[in-house]
PDB file of N, CA and C in Angstrom:
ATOM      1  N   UNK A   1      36.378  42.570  41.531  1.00  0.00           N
ATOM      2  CA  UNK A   1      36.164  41.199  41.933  1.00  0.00           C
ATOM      3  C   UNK A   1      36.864  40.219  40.996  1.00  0.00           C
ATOM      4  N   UNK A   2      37.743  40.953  39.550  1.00  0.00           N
ATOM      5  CA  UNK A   2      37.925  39.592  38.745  1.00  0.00           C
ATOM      6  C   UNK A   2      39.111  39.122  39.224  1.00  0.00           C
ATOM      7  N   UNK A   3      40.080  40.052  39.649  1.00  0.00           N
ATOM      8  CA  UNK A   3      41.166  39.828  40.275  1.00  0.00           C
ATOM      9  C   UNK A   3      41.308  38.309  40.960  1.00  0.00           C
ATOM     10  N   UNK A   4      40.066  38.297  42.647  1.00  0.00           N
ATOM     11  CA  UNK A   4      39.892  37.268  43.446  1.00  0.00           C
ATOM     12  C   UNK A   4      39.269  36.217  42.807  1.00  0.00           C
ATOM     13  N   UNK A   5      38.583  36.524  42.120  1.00  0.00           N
ATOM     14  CA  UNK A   5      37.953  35.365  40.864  1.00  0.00           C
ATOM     15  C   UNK A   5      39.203  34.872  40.519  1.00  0.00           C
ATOM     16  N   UNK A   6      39.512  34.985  39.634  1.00  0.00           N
ATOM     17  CA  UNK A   6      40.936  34.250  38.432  1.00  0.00           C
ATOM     18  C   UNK A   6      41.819  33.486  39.841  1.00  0.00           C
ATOM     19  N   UNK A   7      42.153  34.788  40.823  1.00  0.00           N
ATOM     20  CA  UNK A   7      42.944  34.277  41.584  1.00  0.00           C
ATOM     21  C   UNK A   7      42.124  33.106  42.111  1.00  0.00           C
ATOM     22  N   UNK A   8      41.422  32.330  42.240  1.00  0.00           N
ATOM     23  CA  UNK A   8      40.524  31.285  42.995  1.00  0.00           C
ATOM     24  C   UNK A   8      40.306  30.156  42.275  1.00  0.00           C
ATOM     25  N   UNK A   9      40.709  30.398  40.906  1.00  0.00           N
ATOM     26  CA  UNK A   9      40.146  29.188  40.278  1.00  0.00           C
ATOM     27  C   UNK A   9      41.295  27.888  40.237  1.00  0.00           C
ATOM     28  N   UNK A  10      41.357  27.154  40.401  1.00  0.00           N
ATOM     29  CA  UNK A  10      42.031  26.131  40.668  1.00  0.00           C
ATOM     30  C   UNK A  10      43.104  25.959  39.599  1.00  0.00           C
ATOM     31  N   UNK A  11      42.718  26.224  38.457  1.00  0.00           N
ATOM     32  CA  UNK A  11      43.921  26.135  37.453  1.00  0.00           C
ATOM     33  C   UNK A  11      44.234  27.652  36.566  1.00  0.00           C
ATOM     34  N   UNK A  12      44.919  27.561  35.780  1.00  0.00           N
ATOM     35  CA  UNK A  12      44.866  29.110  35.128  1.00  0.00           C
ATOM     36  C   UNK A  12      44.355  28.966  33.990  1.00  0.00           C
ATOM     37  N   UNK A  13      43.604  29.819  33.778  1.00  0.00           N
ATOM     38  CA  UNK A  13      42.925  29.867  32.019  1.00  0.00           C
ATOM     39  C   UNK A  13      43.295  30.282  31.198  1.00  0.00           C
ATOM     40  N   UNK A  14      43.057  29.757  30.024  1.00  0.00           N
ATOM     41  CA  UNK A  14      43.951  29.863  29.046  1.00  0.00           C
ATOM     42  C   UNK A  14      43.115  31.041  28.075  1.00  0.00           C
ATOM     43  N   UNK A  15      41.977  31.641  28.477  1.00  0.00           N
ATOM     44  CA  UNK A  15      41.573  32.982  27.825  1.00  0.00           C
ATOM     45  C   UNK A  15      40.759  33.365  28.772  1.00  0.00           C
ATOM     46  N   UNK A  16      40.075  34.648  29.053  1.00  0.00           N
ATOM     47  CA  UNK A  16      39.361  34.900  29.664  1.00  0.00           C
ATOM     48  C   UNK A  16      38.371  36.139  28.961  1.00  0.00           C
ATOM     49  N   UNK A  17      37.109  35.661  28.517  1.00  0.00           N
ATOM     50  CA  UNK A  17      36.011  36.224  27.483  1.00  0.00           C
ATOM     51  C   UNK A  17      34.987  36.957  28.248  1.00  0.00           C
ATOM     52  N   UNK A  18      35.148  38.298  28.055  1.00  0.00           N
ATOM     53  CA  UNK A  18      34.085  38.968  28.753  1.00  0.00           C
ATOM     54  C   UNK A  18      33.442  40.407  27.906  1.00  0.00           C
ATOM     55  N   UNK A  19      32.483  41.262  27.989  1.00  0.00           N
ATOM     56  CA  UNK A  19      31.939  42.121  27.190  1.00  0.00           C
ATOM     57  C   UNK A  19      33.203  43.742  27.599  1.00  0.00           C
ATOM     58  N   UNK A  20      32.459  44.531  27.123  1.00  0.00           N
ATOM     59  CA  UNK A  20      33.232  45.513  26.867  1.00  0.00           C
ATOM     60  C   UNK A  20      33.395  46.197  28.566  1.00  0.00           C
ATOM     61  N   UNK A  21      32.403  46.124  29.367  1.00  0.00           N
ATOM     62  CA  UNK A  21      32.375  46.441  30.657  1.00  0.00           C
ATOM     63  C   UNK A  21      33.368  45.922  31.517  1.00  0.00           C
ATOM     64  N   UNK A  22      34.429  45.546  30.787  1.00  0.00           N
ATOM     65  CA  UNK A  22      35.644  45.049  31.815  1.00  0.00           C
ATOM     66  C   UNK A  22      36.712  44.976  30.848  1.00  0.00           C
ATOM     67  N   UNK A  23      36.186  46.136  30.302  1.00  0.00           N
ATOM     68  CA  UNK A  23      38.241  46.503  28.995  1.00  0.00           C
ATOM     69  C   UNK A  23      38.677  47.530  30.132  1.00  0.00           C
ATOM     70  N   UNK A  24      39.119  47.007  31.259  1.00  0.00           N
ATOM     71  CA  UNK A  24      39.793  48.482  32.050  1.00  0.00           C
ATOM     72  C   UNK A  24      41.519  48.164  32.268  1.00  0.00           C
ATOM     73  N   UNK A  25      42.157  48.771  32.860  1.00  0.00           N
ATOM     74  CA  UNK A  25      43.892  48.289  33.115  1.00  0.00           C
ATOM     75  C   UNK A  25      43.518  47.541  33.803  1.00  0.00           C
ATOM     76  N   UNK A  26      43.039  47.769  34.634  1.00  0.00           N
ATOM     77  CA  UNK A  26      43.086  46.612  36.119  1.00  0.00           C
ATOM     78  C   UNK A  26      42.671  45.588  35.847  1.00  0.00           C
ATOM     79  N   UNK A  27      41.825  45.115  34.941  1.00  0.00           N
ATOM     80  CA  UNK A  27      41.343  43.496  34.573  1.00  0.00           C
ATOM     81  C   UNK A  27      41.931  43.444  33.582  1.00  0.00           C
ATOM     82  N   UNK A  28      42.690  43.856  32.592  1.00  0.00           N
ATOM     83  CA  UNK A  28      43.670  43.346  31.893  1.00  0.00           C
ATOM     84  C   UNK A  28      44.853  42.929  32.396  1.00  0.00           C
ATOM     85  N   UNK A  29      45.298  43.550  33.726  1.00  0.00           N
ATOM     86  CA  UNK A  29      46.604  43.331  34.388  1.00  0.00           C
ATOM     87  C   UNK A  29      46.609  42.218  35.144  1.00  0.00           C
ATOM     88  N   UNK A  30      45.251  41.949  35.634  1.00  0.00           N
ATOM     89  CA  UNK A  30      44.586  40.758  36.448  1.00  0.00           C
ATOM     90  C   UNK A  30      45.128  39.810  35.360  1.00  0.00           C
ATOM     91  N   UNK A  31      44.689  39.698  33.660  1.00  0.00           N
ATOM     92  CA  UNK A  31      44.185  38.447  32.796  1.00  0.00           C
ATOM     93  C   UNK A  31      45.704  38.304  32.951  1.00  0.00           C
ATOM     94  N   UNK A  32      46.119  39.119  32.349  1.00  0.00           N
ATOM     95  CA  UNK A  32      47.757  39.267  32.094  1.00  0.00           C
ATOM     96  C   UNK A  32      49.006  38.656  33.138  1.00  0.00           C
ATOM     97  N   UNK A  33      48.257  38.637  34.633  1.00  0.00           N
ATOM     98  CA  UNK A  33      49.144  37.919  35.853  1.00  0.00           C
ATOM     99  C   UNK A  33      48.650  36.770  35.559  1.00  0.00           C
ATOM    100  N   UNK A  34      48.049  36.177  35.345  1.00  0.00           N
ATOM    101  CA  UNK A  34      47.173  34.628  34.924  1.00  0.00           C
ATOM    102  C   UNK A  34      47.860  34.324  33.598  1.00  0.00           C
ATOM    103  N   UNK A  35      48.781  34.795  32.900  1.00  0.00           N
ATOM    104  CA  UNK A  35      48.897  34.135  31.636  1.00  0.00           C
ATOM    105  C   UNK A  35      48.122  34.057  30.971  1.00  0.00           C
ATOM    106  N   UNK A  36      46.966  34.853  30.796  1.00  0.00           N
ATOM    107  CA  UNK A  36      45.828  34.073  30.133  1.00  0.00           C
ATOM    108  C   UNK A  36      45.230  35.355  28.786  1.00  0.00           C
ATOM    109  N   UNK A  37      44.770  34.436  28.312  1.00  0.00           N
ATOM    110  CA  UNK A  37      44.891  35.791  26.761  1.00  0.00           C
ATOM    111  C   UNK A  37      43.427  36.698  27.049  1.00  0.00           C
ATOM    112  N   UNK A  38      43.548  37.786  26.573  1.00  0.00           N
ATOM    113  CA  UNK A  38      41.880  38.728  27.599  1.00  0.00           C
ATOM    114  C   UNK A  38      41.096  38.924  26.028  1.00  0.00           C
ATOM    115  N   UNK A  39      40.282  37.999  26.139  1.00  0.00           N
ATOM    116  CA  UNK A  39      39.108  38.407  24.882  1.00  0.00           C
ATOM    117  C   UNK A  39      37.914  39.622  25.310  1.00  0.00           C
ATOM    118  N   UNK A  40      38.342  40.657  25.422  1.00  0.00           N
ATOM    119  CA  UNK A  40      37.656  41.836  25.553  1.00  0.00           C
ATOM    120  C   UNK A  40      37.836  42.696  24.468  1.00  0.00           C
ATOM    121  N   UNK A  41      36.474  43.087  24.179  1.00  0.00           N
ATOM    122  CA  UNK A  41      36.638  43.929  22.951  1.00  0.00           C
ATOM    123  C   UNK A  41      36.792  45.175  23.657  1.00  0.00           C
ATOM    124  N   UNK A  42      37.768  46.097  23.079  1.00  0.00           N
ATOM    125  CA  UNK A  42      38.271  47.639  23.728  1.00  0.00           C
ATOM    126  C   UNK A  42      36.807  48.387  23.424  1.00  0.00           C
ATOM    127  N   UNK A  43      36.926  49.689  24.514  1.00  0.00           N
ATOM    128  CA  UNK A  43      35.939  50.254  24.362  1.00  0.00           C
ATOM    129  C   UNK A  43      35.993  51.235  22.935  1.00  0.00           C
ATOM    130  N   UNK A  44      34.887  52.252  22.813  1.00  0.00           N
ATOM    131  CA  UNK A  44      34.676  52.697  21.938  1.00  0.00           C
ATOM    132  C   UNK A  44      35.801  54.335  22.238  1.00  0.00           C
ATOM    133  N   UNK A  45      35.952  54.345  23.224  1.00  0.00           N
ATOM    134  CA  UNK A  45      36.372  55.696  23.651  1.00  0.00           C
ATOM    135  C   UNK A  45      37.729  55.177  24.251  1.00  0.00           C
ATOM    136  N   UNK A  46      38.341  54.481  24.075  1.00  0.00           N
ATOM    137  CA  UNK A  46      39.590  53.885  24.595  1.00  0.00           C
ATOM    138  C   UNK A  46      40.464  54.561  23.290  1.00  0.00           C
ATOM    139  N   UNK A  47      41.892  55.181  23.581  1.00  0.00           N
ATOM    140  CA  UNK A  47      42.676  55.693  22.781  1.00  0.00           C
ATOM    141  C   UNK A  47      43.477  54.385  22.101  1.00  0.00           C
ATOM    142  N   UNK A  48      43.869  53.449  22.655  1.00  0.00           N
ATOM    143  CA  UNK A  48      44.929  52.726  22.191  1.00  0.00           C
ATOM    144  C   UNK A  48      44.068  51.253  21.549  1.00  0.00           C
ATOM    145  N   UNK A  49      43.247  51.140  20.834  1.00  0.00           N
ATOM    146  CA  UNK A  49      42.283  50.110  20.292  1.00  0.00           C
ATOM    147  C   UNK A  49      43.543  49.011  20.510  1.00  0.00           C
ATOM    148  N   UNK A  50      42.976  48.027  21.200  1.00  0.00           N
ATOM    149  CA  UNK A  50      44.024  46.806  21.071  1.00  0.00           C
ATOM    150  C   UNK A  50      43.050  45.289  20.687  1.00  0.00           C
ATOM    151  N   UNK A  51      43.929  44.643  19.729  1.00  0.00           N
ATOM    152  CA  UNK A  51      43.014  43.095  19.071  1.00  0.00           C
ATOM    153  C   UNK A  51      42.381  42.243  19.709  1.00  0.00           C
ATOM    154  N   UNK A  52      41.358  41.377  19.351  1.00  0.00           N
ATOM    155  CA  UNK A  52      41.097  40.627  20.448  1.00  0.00           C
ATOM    156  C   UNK A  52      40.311  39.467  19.197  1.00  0.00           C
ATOM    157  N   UNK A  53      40.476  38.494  19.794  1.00  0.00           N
ATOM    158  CA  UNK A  53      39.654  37.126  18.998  1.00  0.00           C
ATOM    159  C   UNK A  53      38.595  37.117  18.592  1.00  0.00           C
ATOM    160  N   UNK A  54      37.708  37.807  17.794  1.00  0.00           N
ATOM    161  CA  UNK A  54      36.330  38.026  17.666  1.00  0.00           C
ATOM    162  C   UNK A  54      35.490  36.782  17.214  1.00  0.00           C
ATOM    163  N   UNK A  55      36.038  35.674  16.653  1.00  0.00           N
ATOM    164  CA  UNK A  55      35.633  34.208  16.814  1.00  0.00           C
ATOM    165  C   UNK A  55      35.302  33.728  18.122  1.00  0.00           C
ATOM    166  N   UNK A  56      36.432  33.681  19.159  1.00  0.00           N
ATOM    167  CA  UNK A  56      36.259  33.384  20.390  1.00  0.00           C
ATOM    168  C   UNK A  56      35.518  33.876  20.994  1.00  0.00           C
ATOM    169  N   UNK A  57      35.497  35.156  20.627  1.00  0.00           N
ATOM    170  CA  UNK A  57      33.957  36.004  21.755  1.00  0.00           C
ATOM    171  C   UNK A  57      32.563  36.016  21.218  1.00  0.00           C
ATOM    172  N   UNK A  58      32.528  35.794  19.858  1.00  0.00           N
ATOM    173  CA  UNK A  58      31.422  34.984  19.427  1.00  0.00           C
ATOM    174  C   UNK A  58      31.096  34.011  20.088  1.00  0.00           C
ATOM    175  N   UNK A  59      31.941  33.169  20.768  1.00  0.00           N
ATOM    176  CA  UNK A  59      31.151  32.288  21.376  1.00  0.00           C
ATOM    177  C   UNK A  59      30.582  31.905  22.578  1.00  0.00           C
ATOM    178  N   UNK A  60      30.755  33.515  23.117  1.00  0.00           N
ATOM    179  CA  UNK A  60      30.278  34.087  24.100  1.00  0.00           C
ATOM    180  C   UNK A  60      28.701  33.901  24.207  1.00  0.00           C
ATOM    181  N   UNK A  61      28.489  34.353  22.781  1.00  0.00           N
ATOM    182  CA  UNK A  61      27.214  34.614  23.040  1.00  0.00           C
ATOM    183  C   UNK A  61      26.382  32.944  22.797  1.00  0.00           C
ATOM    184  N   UNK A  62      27.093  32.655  22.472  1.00  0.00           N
ATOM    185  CA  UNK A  62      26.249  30.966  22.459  1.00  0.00           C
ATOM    186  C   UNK A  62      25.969  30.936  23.660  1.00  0.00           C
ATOM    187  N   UNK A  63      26.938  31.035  24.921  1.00  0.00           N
ATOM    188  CA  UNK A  63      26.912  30.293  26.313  1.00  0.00           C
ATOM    189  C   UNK A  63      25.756  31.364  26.906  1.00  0.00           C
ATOM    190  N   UNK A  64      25.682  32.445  26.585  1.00  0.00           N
ATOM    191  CA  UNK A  64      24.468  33.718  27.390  1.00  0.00           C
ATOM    192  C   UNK A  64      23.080  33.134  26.675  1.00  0.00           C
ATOM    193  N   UNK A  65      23.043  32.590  25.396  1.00  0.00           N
ATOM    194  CA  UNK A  65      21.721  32.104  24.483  1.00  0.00           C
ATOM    195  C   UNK A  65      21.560  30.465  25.296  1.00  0.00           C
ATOM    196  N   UNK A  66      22.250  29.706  25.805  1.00  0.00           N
ATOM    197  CA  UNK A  66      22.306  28.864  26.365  1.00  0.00           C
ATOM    198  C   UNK A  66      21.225  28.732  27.946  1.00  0.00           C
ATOM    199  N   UNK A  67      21.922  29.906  28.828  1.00  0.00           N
ATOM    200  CA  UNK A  67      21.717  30.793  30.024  1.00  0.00           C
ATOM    201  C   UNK A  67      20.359  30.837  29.837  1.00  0.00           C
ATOM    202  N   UNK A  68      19.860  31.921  29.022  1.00  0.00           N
ATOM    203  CA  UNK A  68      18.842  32.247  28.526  1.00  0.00           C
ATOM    204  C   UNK A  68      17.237  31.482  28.618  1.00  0.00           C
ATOM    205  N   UNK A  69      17.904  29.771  28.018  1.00  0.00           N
ATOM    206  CA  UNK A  69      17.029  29.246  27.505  1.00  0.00           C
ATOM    207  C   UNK A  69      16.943  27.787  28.943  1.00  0.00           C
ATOM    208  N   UNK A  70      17.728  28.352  29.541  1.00  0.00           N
ATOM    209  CA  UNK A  70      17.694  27.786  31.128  1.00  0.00           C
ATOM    210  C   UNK A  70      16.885  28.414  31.563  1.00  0.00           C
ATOM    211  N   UNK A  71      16.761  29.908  31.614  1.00  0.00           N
ATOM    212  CA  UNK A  71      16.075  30.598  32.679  1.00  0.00           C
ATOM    213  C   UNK A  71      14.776  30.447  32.358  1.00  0.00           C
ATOM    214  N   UNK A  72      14.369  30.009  31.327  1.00  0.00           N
ATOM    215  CA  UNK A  72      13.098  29.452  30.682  1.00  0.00           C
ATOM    216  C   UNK A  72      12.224  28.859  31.899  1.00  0.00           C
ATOM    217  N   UNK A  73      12.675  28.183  32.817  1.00  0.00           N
ATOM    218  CA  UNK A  73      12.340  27.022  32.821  1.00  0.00           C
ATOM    219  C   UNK A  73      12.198  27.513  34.498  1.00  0.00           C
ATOM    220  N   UNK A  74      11.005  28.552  35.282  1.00  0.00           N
ATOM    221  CA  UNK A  74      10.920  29.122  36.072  1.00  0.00           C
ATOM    222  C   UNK A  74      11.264  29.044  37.717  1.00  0.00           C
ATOM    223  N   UNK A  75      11.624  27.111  37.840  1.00  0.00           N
ATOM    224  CA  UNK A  75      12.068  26.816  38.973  1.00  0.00           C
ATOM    225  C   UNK A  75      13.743  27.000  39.235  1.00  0.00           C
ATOM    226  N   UNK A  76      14.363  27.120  37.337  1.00  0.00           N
ATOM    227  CA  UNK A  76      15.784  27.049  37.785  1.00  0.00           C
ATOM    228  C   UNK A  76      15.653  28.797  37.965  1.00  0.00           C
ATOM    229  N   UNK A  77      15.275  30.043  37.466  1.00  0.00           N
ATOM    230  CA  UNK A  77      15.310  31.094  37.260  1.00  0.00           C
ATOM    231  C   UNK A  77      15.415  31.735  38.828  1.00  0.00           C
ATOM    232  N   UNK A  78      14.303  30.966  39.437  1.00  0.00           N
ATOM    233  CA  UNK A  78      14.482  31.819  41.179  1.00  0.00           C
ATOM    234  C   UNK A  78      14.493  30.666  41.871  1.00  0.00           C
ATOM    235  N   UNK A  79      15.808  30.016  41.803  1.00  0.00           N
ATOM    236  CA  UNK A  79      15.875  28.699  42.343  1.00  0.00           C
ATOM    237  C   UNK A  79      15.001  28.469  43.225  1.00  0.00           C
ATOM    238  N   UNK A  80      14.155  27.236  43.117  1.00  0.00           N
ATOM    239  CA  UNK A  80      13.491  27.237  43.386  1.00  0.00           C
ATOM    240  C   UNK A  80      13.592  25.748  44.641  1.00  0.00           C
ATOM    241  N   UNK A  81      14.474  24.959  44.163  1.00  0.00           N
ATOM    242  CA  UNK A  81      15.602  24.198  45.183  1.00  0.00           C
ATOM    243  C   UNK A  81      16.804  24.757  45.790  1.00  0.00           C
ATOM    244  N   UNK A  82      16.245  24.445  47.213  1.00  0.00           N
ATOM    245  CA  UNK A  82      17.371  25.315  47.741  1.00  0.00           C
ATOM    246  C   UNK A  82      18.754  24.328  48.328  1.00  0.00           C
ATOM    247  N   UNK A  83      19.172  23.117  48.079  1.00  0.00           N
ATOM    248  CA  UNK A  83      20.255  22.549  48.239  1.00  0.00           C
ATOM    249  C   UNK A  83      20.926  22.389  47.183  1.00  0.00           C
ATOM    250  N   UNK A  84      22.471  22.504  47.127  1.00  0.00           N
ATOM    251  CA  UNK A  84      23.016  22.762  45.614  1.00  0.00           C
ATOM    252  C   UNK A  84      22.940  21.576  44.925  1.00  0.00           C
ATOM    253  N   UNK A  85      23.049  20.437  45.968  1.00  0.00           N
ATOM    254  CA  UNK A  85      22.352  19.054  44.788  1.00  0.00           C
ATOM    255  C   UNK A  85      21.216  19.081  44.218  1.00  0.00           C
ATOM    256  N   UNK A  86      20.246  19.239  44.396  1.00  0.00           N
ATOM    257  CA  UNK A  86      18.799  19.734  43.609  1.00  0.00           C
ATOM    258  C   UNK A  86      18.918  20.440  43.047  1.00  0.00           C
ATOM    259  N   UNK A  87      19.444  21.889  43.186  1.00  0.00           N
ATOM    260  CA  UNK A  87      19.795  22.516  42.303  1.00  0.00           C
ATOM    261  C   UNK A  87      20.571  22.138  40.861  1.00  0.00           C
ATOM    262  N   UNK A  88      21.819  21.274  41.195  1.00  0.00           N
ATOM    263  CA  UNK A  88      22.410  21.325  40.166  1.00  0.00           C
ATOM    264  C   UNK A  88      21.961  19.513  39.180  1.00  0.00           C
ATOM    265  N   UNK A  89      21.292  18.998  39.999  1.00  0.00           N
ATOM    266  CA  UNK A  89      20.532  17.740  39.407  1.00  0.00           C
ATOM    267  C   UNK A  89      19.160  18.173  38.202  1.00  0.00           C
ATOM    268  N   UNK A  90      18.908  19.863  38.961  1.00  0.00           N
ATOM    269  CA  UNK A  90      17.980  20.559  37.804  1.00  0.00           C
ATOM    270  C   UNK A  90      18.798  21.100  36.549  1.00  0.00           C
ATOM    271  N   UNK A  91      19.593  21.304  37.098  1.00  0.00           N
ATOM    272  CA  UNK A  91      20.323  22.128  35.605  1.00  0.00           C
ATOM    273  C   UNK A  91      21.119  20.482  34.375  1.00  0.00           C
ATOM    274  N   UNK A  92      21.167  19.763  35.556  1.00  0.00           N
ATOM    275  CA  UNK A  92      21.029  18.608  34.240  1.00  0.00           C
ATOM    276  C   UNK A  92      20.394  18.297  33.529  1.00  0.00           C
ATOM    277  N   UNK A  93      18.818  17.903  34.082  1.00  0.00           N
ATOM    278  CA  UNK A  93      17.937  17.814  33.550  1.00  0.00           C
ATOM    279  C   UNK A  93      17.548  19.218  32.309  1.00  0.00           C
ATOM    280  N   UNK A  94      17.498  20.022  32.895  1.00  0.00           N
ATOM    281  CA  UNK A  94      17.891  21.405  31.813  1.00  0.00           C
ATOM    282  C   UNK A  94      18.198  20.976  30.908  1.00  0.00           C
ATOM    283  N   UNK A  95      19.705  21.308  31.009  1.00  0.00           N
ATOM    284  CA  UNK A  95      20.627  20.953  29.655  1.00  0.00           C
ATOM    285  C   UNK A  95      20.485  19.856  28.542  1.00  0.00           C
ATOM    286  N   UNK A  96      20.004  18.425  29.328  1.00  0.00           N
ATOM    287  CA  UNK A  96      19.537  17.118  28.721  1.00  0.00           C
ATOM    288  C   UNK A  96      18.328  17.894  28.004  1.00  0.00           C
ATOM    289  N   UNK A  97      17.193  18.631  28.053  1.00  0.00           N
ATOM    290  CA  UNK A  97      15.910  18.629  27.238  1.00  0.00           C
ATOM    291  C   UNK A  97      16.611  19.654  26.560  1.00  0.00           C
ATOM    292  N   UNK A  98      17.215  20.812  26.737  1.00  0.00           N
ATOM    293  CA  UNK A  98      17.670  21.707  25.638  1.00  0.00           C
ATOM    294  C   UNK A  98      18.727  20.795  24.471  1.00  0.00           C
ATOM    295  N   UNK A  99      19.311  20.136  25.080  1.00  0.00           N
ATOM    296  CA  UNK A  99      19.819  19.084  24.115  1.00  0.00           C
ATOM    297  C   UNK A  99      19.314  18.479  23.210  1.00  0.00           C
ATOM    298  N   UNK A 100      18.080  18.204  23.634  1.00  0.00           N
ATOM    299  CA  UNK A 100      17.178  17.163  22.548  1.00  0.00           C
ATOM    300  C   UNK A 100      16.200  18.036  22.167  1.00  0.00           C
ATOM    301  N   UNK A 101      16.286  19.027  22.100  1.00  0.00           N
ATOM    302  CA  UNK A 101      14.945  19.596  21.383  1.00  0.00           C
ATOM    303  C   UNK A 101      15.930  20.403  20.236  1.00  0.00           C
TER     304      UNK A 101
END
């Protein structure tokens, strides 16, 4: 699916940060038609270990600890508004109180 993903997004990205479950050829060849640099850490059993930004994918995990502390909040978790304006008028409100606390 990352293939039609990347291919869909309106502009091209300039990295694309994901966990070890997508160090394969085929989503590197995907990042790689996109121009775009692949912050995947290689697997453990991969022969050819290749580098990757470990700053940048650190900050991976900010945006999943972020996620996280959304899903807190039990109406956004199983949406609980079902039009994407309500929906996404909740995740403002979200973000605004995780902001200030």
């Amino acid at each position: 699916m990352l293939p039609e993903l990347l291919a869909a997004l309106p502009e091209k990205p300039g990295a694309v940060v994901a966990d070890k479950a997508y160090d394969t050829n085929a989503v590197l060849a995907a990042v790689a038609g996109q121009h775009a640099q692949a912050v995947i850490p290689p697997k453990a059993n991969r022969i050819d270990q290749r580098a990757y930004d470990e700053n940048l994918y650190a900050d991976r995990n900010k945006v999943e600890r972020f996620f996280g502390r959304l899903k807190e909040a039990r109406g956004f978790a199983t949406r609980y508004e079902k039009t994407a304006t309500c929906f996404l008028a909740g995740a403002h409100l979200l973000a605004a109180l995780d902001w200030l606390r």
